[in-house]
C-alpha cells in the first residue's frame, strides 16, 4: 500500500490525546501531508539515532499513561534494534502502538536492500507478526491493503497495547533523508511541553 | 560495595521516577532493592543503547530517569547517547560501572577506555570508589540538572 495514504489515514483520525512519532521516510512524508498542519504532539525524529525511536516511545508511554503513543518505525530501523521489542513487552504500556513500515529497503539512502528484504534472501522476508508475537505482543496486526488498514484502524487504536502493526508499503521513488523542521533542541523542548500538558 | 537499599533510599530522595538499566555482576546486586522500591520503577532493556532512548522518552514525558549500566554498555551506546545529549541537549544522567577499576593488574581495555569515552561524549562525571562517597551521586545529579547538562557517576568496580 502507498506510504502517504497509509500515514494520511492515521492523521485523519488522530486525536489530541495521541502523540505521533515518525522517523526516516515516514517522518519525511508526515511533514509533507496536506494540508500542512504540525500538531504539538508530533515528534519528527530527525536527526535520529537509527533504531532508537521505539525506545523513545516506550519512555513516553510510561511517563504519560493518559496519552496514546503511536510510533512509525522503518523495517531497517526495526532490524537495527530488534531487542527493543522485548523491552516494550516487559514494561507493557497499554498506550503504546508500534507500526513498522515494511518496504524492504533503506529508502532514504537510495533504496539499498535490507538484510531482511525478500529480494536479498531469494525468498520470504521477515514474518513481522510472528516476531512480534514471539516477543510477547498480544495485539498484533498486519496490513498490505490500504482499504483494510483504513477499515481496521479504529480497532488497531482501540486494542489494548502494547500493539504491533506491520504495514507493508511500496518504496517511494526518489526518497530522501528527512530534515529537522526546526532547531532540534527547541523543537523537542516544545514537544516535551505539549506532552506534559493535560488535555 | 554500596548496598542496594542505601542506593534506593538516595534515589528516592533525589526524586528519581524510573531506573533504566542493564546490569553487570556488581550493579546487579542492587536488583532486589531497585525492583522492590515503591517510589520508582525499574525498567529493563535488552541493549544499553536503548537505555538512553527510553530515558529520553521518560524525560520528555516529565519523568526523572536514571540510567545504570557497565562501561561496556557505554561503548555500545554511542549513537543513541550522541543523539539524545548532543542533538537534543537532553540532560540525561547515568551511573556507569567501571569494570576492573579496582584491579589495575588485570589487562582490561573496558576499564581503560571508560573515562576517555565519558569525556568524548561530553558527560560531566564524578568518580565513586567507596560507599562513603555516595552523596556525590545526589550532589552531581542536582548540579547537572540545574545546569541542564548530561552527567554521570563512574562507579569503580571489581571484576565483571
Short mmCIF file of C-alpha atoms in Angstrom, two decimals:
data_model
loop_
_atom_site.label_atom_id
_atom_site.label_comp_id
_atom_site.label_asym_id
_atom_site.label_seq_id
_atom_site.Cartn_x
_atom_site.Cartn_y
_atom_site.Cartn_z
CA UNK A 1 0.00 0.00 0.00
CA UNK A 2 1.23 3.56 -0.54
CA UNK A 3 3.10 5.15 2.36
CA UNK A 4 1.49 8.56 2.00
CA UNK A 5 -2.10 7.33 2.16
CA UNK A 6 -1.15 4.97 4.99
CA UNK A 7 0.01 7.97 7.01
CA UNK A 8 -2.90 10.10 5.84
CA UNK A 9 -5.37 7.56 7.19
CA UNK A 10 -3.87 7.83 10.66
CA UNK A 11 -3.68 11.60 10.58
CA UNK A 12 -7.34 11.79 9.63
CA UNK A 13 -8.40 10.11 12.86
CA UNK A 14 -5.70 11.13 15.35
CA UNK A 15 -6.85 12.99 18.43
CA UNK A 16 -5.22 15.43 20.85
CA UNK A 17 -4.54 12.51 23.19
CA UNK A 18 -2.29 10.80 20.68
CA UNK A 19 1.37 11.58 20.10
CA UNK A 20 2.69 10.52 16.69
CA UNK A 21 6.39 9.75 16.41
CA UNK A 22 7.93 9.32 12.96
CA UNK A 23 11.36 8.58 11.56
CA UNK A 24 13.04 8.14 8.17
CA UNK A 25 10.63 8.02 5.19
CA UNK A 26 7.58 8.18 7.45
CA UNK A 27 8.93 11.38 9.02
CA UNK A 28 9.62 12.92 5.63
CA UNK A 29 6.16 12.14 4.30
CA UNK A 30 4.38 13.04 7.55
CA UNK A 31 5.78 16.56 7.20
CA UNK A 32 4.52 16.72 3.60
CA UNK A 33 0.94 15.64 4.30
CA UNK A 34 -1.70 18.07 3.10
CA UNK A 35 -3.00 20.28 4.50
CA UNK A 36 0.32 21.01 6.25
CA UNK A 37 -0.61 21.04 9.92
CA UNK A 38 2.04 20.49 12.57
CA UNK A 39 0.46 19.04 15.69
CA UNK A 40 2.18 19.83 19.02
CA UNK A 41 2.25 16.10 19.77
CA UNK A 42 4.08 15.27 16.54
CA UNK A 43 7.67 14.21 17.06
CA UNK A 44 9.71 14.21 13.89
CA UNK A 45 12.70 12.08 14.92
CA UNK A 46 15.32 13.81 12.78
CA UNK A 47 18.18 13.94 13.48
CA UNK A 48 17.96 10.38 14.72
CA UNK A 49 19.90 7.52 16.19
CA UNK A 50 18.71 4.84 13.81
CA UNK A 51 16.73 2.16 15.59
CA UNK A 52 16.02 4.09 18.78
CA UNK A 53 12.60 5.65 18.13
CA UNK A 54 10.60 2.73 19.61
CA UNK A 55 12.58 3.19 22.83
CA UNK A 56 11.74 6.92 22.91
CA UNK A 57 8.13 5.89 22.53
CA UNK A 58 8.43 3.41 25.37
CA UNK A 59 9.69 6.10 27.73
CA UNK A 60 6.95 8.49 26.66
CA UNK A 61 4.25 5.85 27.10
CA UNK A 62 5.43 5.09 30.63
CA UNK A 63 5.69 8.74 31.61
CA UNK A 64 2.36 9.77 30.06
CA UNK A 65 -0.07 6.88 30.52
CA UNK A 66 -3.07 9.05 29.62
CA UNK A 67 -1.77 9.68 26.11
CA UNK A 68 -1.50 7.09 23.37
CA UNK A 69 1.94 6.92 21.78
CA UNK A 70 1.93 5.92 18.10
CA UNK A 71 5.30 5.18 16.51
CA UNK A 72 6.01 4.79 12.80
CA UNK A 73 9.29 2.90 12.54
CA UNK A 74 11.04 1.65 9.43
CA UNK A 75 11.80 -2.02 8.88
CA UNK A 76 15.51 -1.23 8.60
CA UNK A 77 15.29 0.68 11.87
CA UNK A 78 13.47 -2.24 13.48
CA UNK A 79 16.14 -4.69 12.37
CA UNK A 80 18.81 -2.47 13.87
CA UNK A 81 17.34 -2.82 17.34
CA UNK A 82 15.10 -5.87 17.48
CA UNK A 83 15.72 -6.39 21.18
CA UNK A 84 13.63 -3.36 21.99
CA UNK A 85 10.55 -5.46 21.24
CA UNK A 86 11.23 -7.39 24.43
CA UNK A 87 11.89 -4.19 26.38
CA UNK A 88 8.48 -2.93 25.24
CA UNK A 89 6.58 -6.07 26.20
CA UNK A 90 8.41 -6.33 29.53
CA UNK A 91 7.20 -2.86 30.51
CA UNK A 92 3.92 -3.48 28.66
CA UNK A 93 2.44 0.02 28.45
CA UNK A 94 -1.17 -0.34 27.26
CA UNK A 95 -0.96 3.04 25.48
CA UNK A 96 1.80 2.00 23.07
CA UNK A 97 1.33 1.37 19.32
CA UNK A 98 4.31 0.43 17.16
CA UNK A 99 3.76 0.49 13.40
CA UNK A 100 6.58 -0.97 11.30
CA UNK A 101 6.65 0.44 7.78
CA UNK A 102 7.95 -2.56 5.87
CA UNK A 103 9.24 -1.74 2.39
CA UNK A 104 12.31 -3.96 2.32
CA UNK A 105 14.77 -1.17 1.57
CA UNK A 106 16.76 1.63 3.15
CA UNK A 107 14.67 4.15 1.24
CA UNK A 108 16.22 7.42 2.39
CA UNK A 109 19.76 6.36 1.43
CA UNK A 110 18.88 5.18 -2.05
CA UNK A 111 16.80 2.01 -1.85
CA UNK A 112 19.54 -0.43 -0.87
CA UNK A 113 18.07 -3.79 0.20
CA UNK A 114 17.80 -4.53 3.90
CA UNK A 115 19.16 -7.86 5.03
CA UNK A 116 15.57 -8.97 5.59
CA UNK A 117 14.30 -7.97 2.17
CA UNK A 118 12.74 -10.86 0.21
CA UNK A 119 14.87 -9.69 -2.72
CA UNK A 120 18.04 -10.10 -0.65
CA UNK A 121 17.08 -13.54 0.66
CA UNK A 122 15.69 -15.12 -2.50
CA UNK A 123 12.51 -15.92 -0.69
CA UNK A 124 10.23 -14.71 2.03
CA UNK A 125 11.11 -11.67 4.10
CA UNK A 126 10.80 -11.44 7.86
CA UNK A 127 7.47 -12.55 9.29
CA UNK A 128 7.00 -9.49 11.49
CA UNK A 129 3.73 -10.56 13.17
CA UNK A 130 5.36 -13.83 14.23
CA UNK A 131 8.40 -11.98 15.54
CA UNK A 132 6.14 -9.61 17.48
CA UNK A 133 4.08 -12.43 18.99
CA UNK A 134 7.25 -14.30 19.87
CA UNK A 135 8.46 -11.24 21.74
CA UNK A 136 5.25 -11.07 23.74
CA UNK A 137 2.96 -8.68 21.88
CA UNK A 138 -0.67 -9.66 22.39
CA UNK A 139 -2.25 -7.20 19.96
CA UNK A 140 -0.72 -7.82 16.54
CA UNK A 141 -1.96 -6.65 13.13
CA UNK A 142 -0.65 -6.88 9.60
CA UNK A 143 -1.79 -4.93 6.56
CA UNK A 144 -0.83 -4.95 2.92
CA UNK A 145 -4.04 -3.43 1.50
CA UNK A 146 -4.90 0.18 2.11
CA UNK A 147 -8.63 -0.49 2.37
CA UNK A 148 -8.04 -2.99 5.17
CA UNK A 149 -5.79 -0.54 7.03
CA UNK A 150 -8.35 2.22 6.73
CA UNK A 151 -11.19 -0.03 7.82
CA UNK A 152 -9.43 -1.58 10.80
CA UNK A 153 -7.56 1.48 12.05
CA UNK A 154 -10.17 2.18 14.78
CA UNK A 155 -9.74 -1.41 16.01
CA UNK A 156 -5.96 -1.05 15.98
CA UNK A 157 -6.08 2.13 18.03
CA UNK A 158 -8.64 0.71 20.46
CA UNK A 159 -6.71 -2.51 21.11
CA UNK A 160 -5.03 -2.93 24.46
CA UNK A 161 -1.36 -2.27 23.97
CA UNK A 162 1.39 -2.72 23.56
CA UNK A 163 0.24 -3.12 19.97
CA UNK A 164 2.35 -4.13 16.98
CA UNK A 165 1.37 -3.36 13.39
CA UNK A 166 3.17 -4.44 10.23
CA UNK A 167 2.28 -2.14 7.32
CA UNK A 168 3.66 -3.42 4.04
CA UNK A 169 4.16 -0.43 1.76
CA UNK A 170 5.78 0.20 -1.59
CA UNK A 171 9.10 2.09 -1.58
CA UNK A 172 8.77 5.64 -2.85
CA UNK A 173 10.98 6.64 -5.76
CA UNK A 174 13.40 9.47 -5.12
CA UNK A 175 13.19 9.14 -1.36
CA UNK A 176 15.49 11.43 0.57
CA UNK A 177 16.65 11.86 4.17
CA UNK A 178 14.16 13.81 6.31
CA UNK A 179 15.43 17.12 7.67
CA UNK A 180 14.61 18.55 11.05
CA UNK A 181 11.90 21.17 10.52
CA UNK A 182 13.50 23.45 13.14
CA UNK A 183 16.40 23.62 15.60
CA UNK A 184 16.22 20.19 17.28
CA UNK A 185 16.65 21.24 20.94
CA UNK A 186 13.96 23.91 20.64
CA UNK A 187 11.64 21.58 18.80
CA UNK A 188 11.96 18.76 21.30
CA UNK A 189 11.52 21.16 24.21
CA UNK A 190 8.24 22.33 22.69
CA UNK A 191 7.18 18.72 22.22
CA UNK A 192 8.00 17.95 25.85
CA UNK A 193 5.96 20.93 27.00
CA UNK A 194 3.00 19.74 24.93
CA UNK A 195 3.37 16.17 26.20
CA UNK A 196 3.34 17.31 29.81
CA UNK A 197 0.26 19.49 29.32
CA UNK A 198 -3.05 17.99 30.35
CA UNK A 199 -5.63 17.51 27.63
CA UNK B 1 30.08 -2.10 47.62
CA UNK B 2 27.17 0.24 48.10
CA UNK B 3 24.13 -1.57 49.47
CA UNK B 4 21.10 -1.61 47.22
CA UNK B 5 18.83 -0.39 49.98
CA UNK B 6 21.11 2.59 50.60
CA UNK B 7 21.17 3.45 46.91
CA UNK B 8 17.40 3.08 46.63
CA UNK B 9 16.91 5.48 49.52
CA UNK B 10 19.15 8.03 47.86
CA UNK B 11 17.29 7.70 44.55
CA UNK B 12 14.06 8.29 46.42
CA UNK B 13 15.49 11.45 47.96
CA UNK B 14 16.67 12.57 44.51
CA UNK B 15 13.16 12.21 43.14
CA UNK B 16 14.09 9.58 40.57
CA UNK B 17 10.96 8.08 39.00
CA UNK B 18 12.48 5.39 36.76
CA UNK B 19 15.74 3.46 36.71
CA UNK B 20 16.56 2.23 33.20
CA UNK B 21 19.21 -0.43 33.35
CA UNK B 22 21.18 -3.33 32.06
CA UNK B 23 23.27 -4.63 34.98
CA UNK B 24 26.60 -6.37 35.37
CA UNK B 25 27.62 -8.56 38.29
CA UNK B 26 28.39 -5.61 40.55
CA UNK B 27 25.41 -3.43 39.67
CA UNK B 28 23.19 -6.49 39.55
CA UNK B 29 23.44 -6.86 43.32
CA UNK B 30 21.10 -3.87 43.53
CA UNK B 31 18.32 -5.60 41.60
CA UNK B 32 16.15 -6.68 44.51
CA UNK B 33 16.29 -3.28 46.17
CA UNK B 34 15.66 -1.38 42.95
CA UNK B 35 12.89 -3.68 41.81
CA UNK B 36 11.04 -3.51 45.10
CA UNK B 37 11.23 0.26 45.63
CA UNK B 38 7.80 1.84 45.68
CA UNK B 39 8.94 5.32 44.67
CA UNK B 40 10.43 4.45 41.27
CA UNK B 41 10.12 1.77 38.61
CA UNK B 42 12.91 -0.44 37.32
CA UNK B 43 12.88 -0.62 33.52
CA UNK B 44 14.95 -3.39 31.93
CA UNK B 45 16.30 -3.03 28.41
CA UNK B 46 17.78 -5.56 26.02
CA UNK B 47 20.76 -3.43 24.97
CA UNK B 48 22.40 -0.46 26.60
CA UNK B 49 21.94 1.90 23.65
CA UNK B 50 18.20 1.60 24.23
CA UNK B 51 18.51 2.84 27.78
CA UNK B 52 19.35 6.39 26.70
CA UNK B 53 16.40 6.47 24.31
CA UNK B 54 13.98 5.12 26.91
CA UNK B 55 15.31 7.68 29.39
CA UNK B 56 14.88 10.40 26.77
CA UNK B 57 11.24 9.50 26.31
CA UNK B 58 10.72 9.43 30.05
CA UNK B 59 12.37 12.83 30.43
CA UNK B 60 10.29 14.35 27.62
CA UNK B 61 7.21 12.98 29.32
CA UNK B 62 8.08 14.74 32.57
CA UNK B 63 9.67 11.86 34.48
CA UNK B 64 13.09 11.86 36.19
CA UNK B 65 15.00 8.85 34.86
CA UNK B 66 18.38 7.44 35.88
CA UNK B 67 20.38 5.15 33.57
CA UNK B 68 22.56 2.38 35.02
CA UNK B 69 24.98 0.22 33.00
CA UNK B 70 28.53 -1.08 32.84
CA UNK B 71 31.13 0.85 30.85
CA UNK B 72 30.96 -1.77 28.09
CA UNK B 73 27.37 -0.66 27.66
CA UNK B 74 28.56 2.92 27.40
CA UNK B 75 30.73 1.82 24.49
CA UNK B 76 27.66 0.29 22.83
CA UNK B 77 25.64 3.45 23.48
CA UNK B 78 27.49 5.89 21.22
CA UNK B 79 24.96 6.94 18.59
CA UNK B 80 21.99 6.85 20.93
CA UNK B 81 23.83 8.87 23.55
CA UNK B 82 25.09 11.36 20.98
CA UNK B 83 21.63 11.91 19.59
CA UNK B 84 19.96 12.41 22.96
CA UNK B 85 22.51 14.54 24.76
CA UNK B 86 24.09 16.45 21.87
CA UNK B 87 21.47 16.70 19.10
CA UNK B 88 18.58 17.24 21.51
CA UNK B 89 20.54 18.54 24.50
CA UNK B 90 18.72 16.30 26.98
CA UNK B 91 20.32 16.35 30.45
CA UNK B 92 20.33 12.60 30.99
CA UNK B 93 22.21 11.13 33.93
CA UNK B 94 23.77 7.72 34.47
CA UNK B 95 25.72 5.50 36.81
CA UNK B 96 28.43 3.78 34.78
CA UNK B 97 30.26 0.82 36.29
CA UNK B 98 33.99 0.80 35.58
CA UNK B 99 34.83 -2.89 35.16
CA UNK B 100 38.07 -3.93 36.86
CA UNK B 101 38.57 -0.43 38.21
CA UNK B 102 39.86 -1.99 41.44
CA UNK B 103 42.09 -4.41 39.57
CA UNK B 104 44.81 -2.42 37.83
CA UNK B 105 46.89 -5.56 37.41
CA UNK B 106 44.22 -7.03 35.14
CA UNK B 107 44.54 -6.14 31.46
CA UNK B 108 41.10 -4.73 30.61
CA UNK B 109 40.53 -2.18 27.86
CA UNK B 110 36.97 -1.65 29.16
CA UNK B 111 38.41 -0.09 32.33
CA UNK B 112 40.97 1.98 30.44
CA UNK B 113 38.55 3.45 27.91
CA UNK B 114 35.73 4.28 30.30
CA UNK B 115 36.95 7.74 31.28
CA UNK B 116 38.14 8.74 27.80
CA UNK B 117 34.72 7.79 26.43
CA UNK B 118 32.86 9.74 29.11
CA UNK B 119 34.93 12.78 28.20
CA UNK B 120 34.47 12.19 24.47
CA UNK B 121 30.71 12.20 24.80
CA UNK B 122 30.72 15.31 26.94
CA UNK B 123 29.36 13.68 30.06
CA UNK B 124 30.36 15.58 33.17
CA UNK B 125 31.28 12.87 35.66
CA UNK B 126 32.44 12.19 39.20
CA UNK B 127 34.04 9.02 40.47
CA UNK B 128 32.77 6.95 43.37
CA UNK B 129 35.06 4.24 44.73
CA UNK B 130 33.76 3.87 48.30
CA UNK B 131 30.32 3.73 49.93
CA UNK B 132 31.03 6.88 51.93
CA UNK B 133 31.28 8.80 48.65
CA UNK B 134 27.69 8.03 47.62
CA UNK B 135 26.48 11.54 48.44
CA UNK B 136 28.39 12.62 45.32
CA UNK B 137 25.64 10.95 43.29
CA UNK B 138 22.95 13.27 44.60
CA UNK B 139 25.20 16.34 44.56
CA UNK B 140 26.35 15.85 40.99
CA UNK B 141 22.90 14.87 39.73
CA UNK B 142 21.41 18.05 41.13
CA UNK B 143 24.22 20.16 39.70
CA UNK B 144 23.77 18.65 36.25
CA UNK B 145 20.00 19.09 36.33
CA UNK B 146 20.35 22.70 37.48
CA UNK B 147 22.60 23.49 34.54
CA UNK B 148 20.76 21.16 32.11
CA UNK B 149 23.92 19.17 31.35
CA UNK B 150 24.18 15.43 30.87
CA UNK B 151 26.21 13.75 33.57
CA UNK B 152 27.39 10.53 35.11
CA UNK B 153 28.84 8.81 38.11
CA UNK B 154 31.72 6.47 37.33
CA UNK B 155 31.41 3.67 39.85
CA UNK B 156 34.67 1.82 40.36
CA UNK B 157 34.08 -1.94 40.27
CA UNK B 158 35.99 -5.12 40.82
CA UNK B 159 35.62 -7.78 38.14
CA UNK B 160 32.92 -8.25 35.53
#
